[in-house]
Amino acid sequence: MPEKEAWAFQLDWLNIVTILGLDTIDQIPEDKRIRVIKKLSKLYGSESLLSFIPQELDELVASELKSLMEKELRMHAKKKERMEKQMKSRMPSFKRPGVIPIDMNDLKDLPDEVKKMFSKMFMRNEGDDDSDDDSDDYNEDKNSYYI
């Protein structure tokens, strides 16, 4: 970096990334970073940029990047919104306590031991419900009630 752009060493790129609403610095292309630094050096001059407070520099660079990266920022916002909608649709609603929907396709990747445990819990035979009834010596009609 030439000496005339020495003010760029004062930039806090993590702060700029958060101002733009991005997740990582890799989402800002290198050529756009260089273009913004050169443009600001040309507009304000190196001496005046060195006199700025680092926070002001970050906001200045972020505003220039925002105007330069409009399309990427819009796409990132849409992607983030889509992911939030998917997470909300997958998360169970806690308005009805006790009812948690289970998607059986999510259980495919579980280990075999866990699959066996779920199989025993959810898919019991009818005879397994009440083990006390099996030991009855009386042959009663189990479909009706006697008064």
PDB file of C-alpha atoms in Angstrom:
ATOM      1  CA  MET A   1       0.000   0.000   0.000  1.00  0.00           C
ATOM      2  CA  PRO A   2       1.528   3.324  -0.961  1.00  0.00           C
ATOM      3  CA  GLU A   3       2.383   5.914   1.648  1.00  0.00           C
ATOM      4  CA  LYS A   4      -0.437   8.167   0.480  1.00  0.00           C
ATOM      5  CA  GLU A   5      -2.965   5.540   1.685  1.00  0.00           C
ATOM      6  CA  ALA A   6      -1.428   5.066   5.147  1.00  0.00           C
ATOM      7  CA  TRP A   7      -4.707   6.141   6.761  1.00  0.00           C
ATOM      8  CA  ALA A   8      -6.194   2.780   5.723  1.00  0.00           C
ATOM      9  CA  PHE A   9      -4.179   1.068   8.473  1.00  0.00           C
ATOM     10  CA  GLN A  10      -6.426   2.786  11.026  1.00  0.00           C
ATOM     11  CA  LEU A  11      -9.539   1.054   9.663  1.00  0.00           C
ATOM     12  CA  ASP A  12     -11.316  -1.462  11.857  1.00  0.00           C
ATOM     13  CA  TRP A  13     -12.686  -3.876   9.270  1.00  0.00           C
ATOM     14  CA  LEU A  14     -14.687  -5.822  11.835  1.00  0.00           C
ATOM     15  CA  ASN A  15     -16.542  -2.621  12.705  1.00  0.00           C
ATOM     16  CA  ILE A  16     -17.120  -1.910   9.002  1.00  0.00           C
ATOM     17  CA  VAL A  17     -18.477  -5.428   8.490  1.00  0.00           C
ATOM     18  CA  THR A  18     -20.942  -4.968  11.365  1.00  0.00           C
ATOM     19  CA  ILE A  19     -22.013  -1.532  10.073  1.00  0.00           C
ATOM     20  CA  LEU A  20     -22.796  -3.123   6.702  1.00  0.00           C
ATOM     21  CA  GLY A  21     -24.672  -5.997   8.364  1.00  0.00           C
ATOM     22  CA  LEU A  22     -22.424  -8.691   6.919  1.00  0.00           C
ATOM     23  CA  ASP A  23     -21.049 -11.768   8.670  1.00  0.00           C
ATOM     24  CA  THR A  24     -17.415 -11.879   7.550  1.00  0.00           C
ATOM     25  CA  ILE A  25     -14.900  -9.657   5.817  1.00  0.00           C
ATOM     26  CA  ASP A  26     -14.703 -12.216   3.016  1.00  0.00           C
ATOM     27  CA  GLN A  27     -18.110 -11.012   1.836  1.00  0.00           C
ATOM     28  CA  ILE A  28     -16.489  -7.723   0.800  1.00  0.00           C
ATOM     29  CA  PRO A  29     -14.533  -8.298  -2.431  1.00  0.00           C
ATOM     30  CA  GLU A  30     -10.888  -7.236  -2.294  1.00  0.00           C
ATOM     31  CA  ASP A  31     -11.146  -5.123  -5.430  1.00  0.00           C
ATOM     32  CA  LYS A  32     -14.004  -3.097  -3.948  1.00  0.00           C
ATOM     33  CA  ARG A  33     -12.026  -2.507  -0.741  1.00  0.00           C
ATOM     34  CA  ILE A  34      -9.078  -1.193  -2.771  1.00  0.00           C
ATOM     35  CA  ARG A  35     -11.357   0.903  -4.970  1.00  0.00           C
ATOM     36  CA  VAL A  36     -12.983   2.570  -1.930  1.00  0.00           C
ATOM     37  CA  ILE A  37      -9.607   3.314  -0.318  1.00  0.00           C
ATOM     38  CA  LYS A  38      -8.291   4.892  -3.521  1.00  0.00           C
ATOM     39  CA  LYS A  39     -11.483   6.884  -4.051  1.00  0.00           C
ATOM     40  CA  LEU A  40     -11.448   8.311  -0.523  1.00  0.00           C
ATOM     41  CA  SER A  41      -7.736   9.128  -0.793  1.00  0.00           C
ATOM     42  CA  LYS A  42      -8.420  11.010  -3.977  1.00  0.00           C
ATOM     43  CA  LEU A  43     -11.462  12.872  -2.590  1.00  0.00           C
ATOM     44  CA  TYR A  44     -10.183  13.896   0.844  1.00  0.00           C
ATOM     45  CA  GLY A  45      -6.412  13.603   0.640  1.00  0.00           C
ATOM     46  CA  SER A  46      -4.185  11.510   2.840  1.00  0.00           C
ATOM     47  CA  GLU A  47      -3.379  14.260   5.364  1.00  0.00           C
ATOM     48  CA  SER A  48      -6.999  15.080   6.141  1.00  0.00           C
ATOM     49  CA  LEU A  49      -7.947  11.377   6.384  1.00  0.00           C
ATOM     50  CA  LEU A  50      -5.157  10.821   8.915  1.00  0.00           C
ATOM     51  CA  SER A  51      -6.697  13.513  11.129  1.00  0.00           C
ATOM     52  CA  PHE A  52     -10.089  11.720  11.261  1.00  0.00           C
ATOM     53  CA  ILE A  53     -11.149   9.690  14.308  1.00  0.00           C
ATOM     54  CA  PRO A  54     -11.001   5.934  13.516  1.00  0.00           C
ATOM     55  CA  GLN A  55     -14.761   5.586  14.101  1.00  0.00           C
ATOM     56  CA  GLU A  56     -15.430   8.332  11.553  1.00  0.00           C
ATOM     57  CA  LEU A  57     -13.138   6.620   9.049  1.00  0.00           C
ATOM     58  CA  ASP A  58     -14.989   3.335   9.534  1.00  0.00           C
ATOM     59  CA  GLU A  59     -18.345   5.004   8.943  1.00  0.00           C
ATOM     60  CA  LEU A  60     -17.021   6.823   5.875  1.00  0.00           C
ATOM     61  CA  VAL A  61     -15.627   3.629   4.342  1.00  0.00           C
ATOM     62  CA  ALA A  62     -18.821   1.729   5.232  1.00  0.00           C
ATOM     63  CA  SER A  63     -21.003   4.318   3.511  1.00  0.00           C
ATOM     64  CA  GLU A  64     -18.840   4.194   0.380  1.00  0.00           C
ATOM     65  CA  LEU A  65     -18.897   0.398   0.395  1.00  0.00           C
ATOM     66  CA  LYS A  66     -22.656   0.419   0.902  1.00  0.00           C
ATOM     67  CA  SER A  67     -23.142   2.477  -2.246  1.00  0.00           C
ATOM     68  CA  LEU A  68     -20.658   0.318  -4.151  1.00  0.00           C
ATOM     69  CA  MET A  69     -22.045  -3.035  -2.987  1.00  0.00           C
ATOM     70  CA  GLU A  70     -25.793  -2.409  -3.213  1.00  0.00           C
ATOM     71  CA  LYS A  71     -26.523  -5.628  -5.107  1.00  0.00           C
ATOM     72  CA  GLU A  72     -24.453  -7.861  -2.807  1.00  0.00           C
ATOM     73  CA  LEU A  73     -25.976  -6.328   0.325  1.00  0.00           C
ATOM     74  CA  ARG A  74     -29.487  -6.786  -1.032  1.00  0.00           C
ATOM     75  CA  MET A  75     -28.775 -10.424  -1.875  1.00  0.00           C
ATOM     76  CA  HIS A  76     -27.274 -10.991   1.580  1.00  0.00           C
ATOM     77  CA  ALA A  77     -30.343  -9.485   3.273  1.00  0.00           C
ATOM     78  CA  LYS A  78     -32.697 -11.685   1.235  1.00  0.00           C
ATOM     79  CA  LYS A  79     -30.643 -14.773   2.022  1.00  0.00           C
ATOM     80  CA  LYS A  80     -30.629 -13.949   5.730  1.00  0.00           C
ATOM     81  CA  GLU A  81     -34.397 -13.359   5.720  1.00  0.00           C
ATOM     82  CA  ARG A  82     -34.985 -16.658   3.908  1.00  0.00           C
ATOM     83  CA  MET A  83     -32.873 -18.507   6.472  1.00  0.00           C
ATOM     84  CA  GLU A  84     -34.807 -16.928   9.347  1.00  0.00           C
ATOM     85  CA  LYS A  85     -38.111 -17.996   7.779  1.00  0.00           C
ATOM     86  CA  GLN A  86     -36.826 -21.552   7.391  1.00  0.00           C
ATOM     87  CA  MET A  87     -35.697 -21.644  11.001  1.00  0.00           C
ATOM     88  CA  LYS A  88     -39.068 -20.362  12.208  1.00  0.00           C
ATOM     89  CA  SER A  89     -40.911 -22.951  10.144  1.00  0.00           C
ATOM     90  CA  ARG A  90     -38.714 -25.763  11.461  1.00  0.00           C
ATOM     91  CA  MET A  91     -38.872 -24.704  15.092  1.00  0.00           C
ATOM     92  CA  PRO A  92     -41.880 -26.057  16.969  1.00  0.00           C
ATOM     93  CA  SER A  93     -44.481 -23.650  18.177  1.00  0.00           C
ATOM     94  CA  PHE A  94     -44.377 -23.340  21.939  1.00  0.00           C
ATOM     95  CA  LYS A  95     -47.895 -21.934  22.068  1.00  0.00           C
ATOM     96  CA  ARG A  96     -49.285 -25.452  22.466  1.00  0.00           C
ATOM     97  CA  PRO A  97     -47.313 -27.072  25.270  1.00  0.00           C
ATOM     98  CA  GLY A  98     -46.730 -30.783  25.047  1.00  0.00           C
ATOM     99  CA  VAL A  99     -47.075 -31.069  21.272  1.00  0.00           C
ATOM    100  CA  ILE A 100     -43.812 -31.150  19.379  1.00  0.00           C
ATOM    101  CA  PRO A 101     -44.000 -32.191  15.732  1.00  0.00           C
ATOM    102  CA  ILE A 102     -41.330 -34.686  14.710  1.00  0.00           C
ATOM    103  CA  ASP A 103     -40.208 -34.995  11.133  1.00  0.00           C
ATOM    104  CA  MET A 104     -39.235 -38.625  10.612  1.00  0.00           C
ATOM    105  CA  ASN A 105     -36.863 -37.643   7.798  1.00  0.00           C
ATOM    106  CA  ASP A 106     -34.694 -35.865  10.368  1.00  0.00           C
ATOM    107  CA  LEU A 107     -34.229 -39.162  12.205  1.00  0.00           C
ATOM    108  CA  LYS A 108     -32.458 -40.858   9.280  1.00  0.00           C
ATOM    109  CA  ASP A 109     -29.004 -39.629  10.254  1.00  0.00           C
ATOM    110  CA  LEU A 110     -29.170 -40.695  13.879  1.00  0.00           C
ATOM    111  CA  PRO A 111     -27.046 -43.586  15.198  1.00  0.00           C
ATOM    112  CA  ASP A 112     -28.609 -47.056  15.236  1.00  0.00           C
ATOM    113  CA  GLU A 113     -28.866 -47.172  19.037  1.00  0.00           C
ATOM    114  CA  VAL A 114     -30.950 -44.004  19.093  1.00  0.00           C
ATOM    115  CA  LYS A 115     -33.149 -45.288  16.267  1.00  0.00           C
ATOM    116  CA  LYS A 116     -33.845 -48.466  18.248  1.00  0.00           C
ATOM    117  CA  MET A 117     -34.731 -46.439  21.327  1.00  0.00           C
ATOM    118  CA  PHE A 118     -37.195 -44.285  19.346  1.00  0.00           C
ATOM    119  CA  SER A 119     -38.619 -47.392  17.728  1.00  0.00           C
ATOM    120  CA  LYS A 120     -39.303 -48.942  21.141  1.00  0.00           C
ATOM    121  CA  MET A 121     -40.813 -45.719  22.492  1.00  0.00           C
ATOM    122  CA  PHE A 122     -43.076 -44.747  19.614  1.00  0.00           C
ATOM    123  CA  MET A 123     -43.909 -47.965  17.834  1.00  0.00           C
ATOM    124  CA  ARG A 124     -44.896 -50.364  20.600  1.00  0.00           C
ATOM    125  CA  ASN A 125     -47.099 -53.371  19.983  1.00  0.00           C
ATOM    126  CA  GLU A 126     -50.617 -53.306  21.384  1.00  0.00           C
ATOM    127  CA  GLY A 127     -49.766 -56.058  23.866  1.00  0.00           C
ATOM    128  CA  ASP A 128     -46.949 -54.028  25.375  1.00  0.00           C
ATOM    129  CA  ASP A 129     -49.244 -51.297  26.672  1.00  0.00           C
ATOM    130  CA  ASP A 130     -50.374 -53.042  29.812  1.00  0.00           C
ATOM    131  CA  SER A 131     -48.428 -56.030  31.040  1.00  0.00           C
ATOM    132  CA  ASP A 132     -50.863 -56.648  33.958  1.00  0.00           C
ATOM    133  CA  ASP A 133     -53.669 -57.810  31.645  1.00  0.00           C
ATOM    134  CA  ASP A 134     -51.629 -60.742  30.324  1.00  0.00           C
ATOM    135  CA  SER A 135     -51.593 -62.536  33.664  1.00  0.00           C
ATOM    136  CA  ASP A 136     -55.408 -62.635  34.089  1.00  0.00           C
ATOM    137  CA  ASP A 137     -56.775 -66.108  34.681  1.00  0.00           C
ATOM    138  CA  TYR A 138     -60.291 -65.066  33.725  1.00  0.00           C
ATOM    139  CA  ASN A 139     -61.590 -65.019  30.211  1.00  0.00           C
ATOM    140  CA  GLU A 140     -63.506 -61.786  30.218  1.00  0.00           C
ATOM    141  CA  ASP A 141     -65.005 -59.819  27.430  1.00  0.00           C
ATOM    142  CA  LYS A 142     -62.493 -57.004  27.011  1.00  0.00           C
ATOM    143  CA  ASN A 143     -64.639 -55.007  24.589  1.00  0.00           C
ATOM    144  CA  SER A 144     -67.526 -54.184  26.913  1.00  0.00           C
ATOM    145  CA  TYR A 145     -68.218 -53.102  30.484  1.00  0.00           C
ATOM    146  CA  TYR A 146     -70.394 -54.856  33.025  1.00  0.00           C
ATOM    147  CA  ILE A 147     -72.507 -53.019  35.542  1.00  0.00           C
TER     148      ILE A 147
END
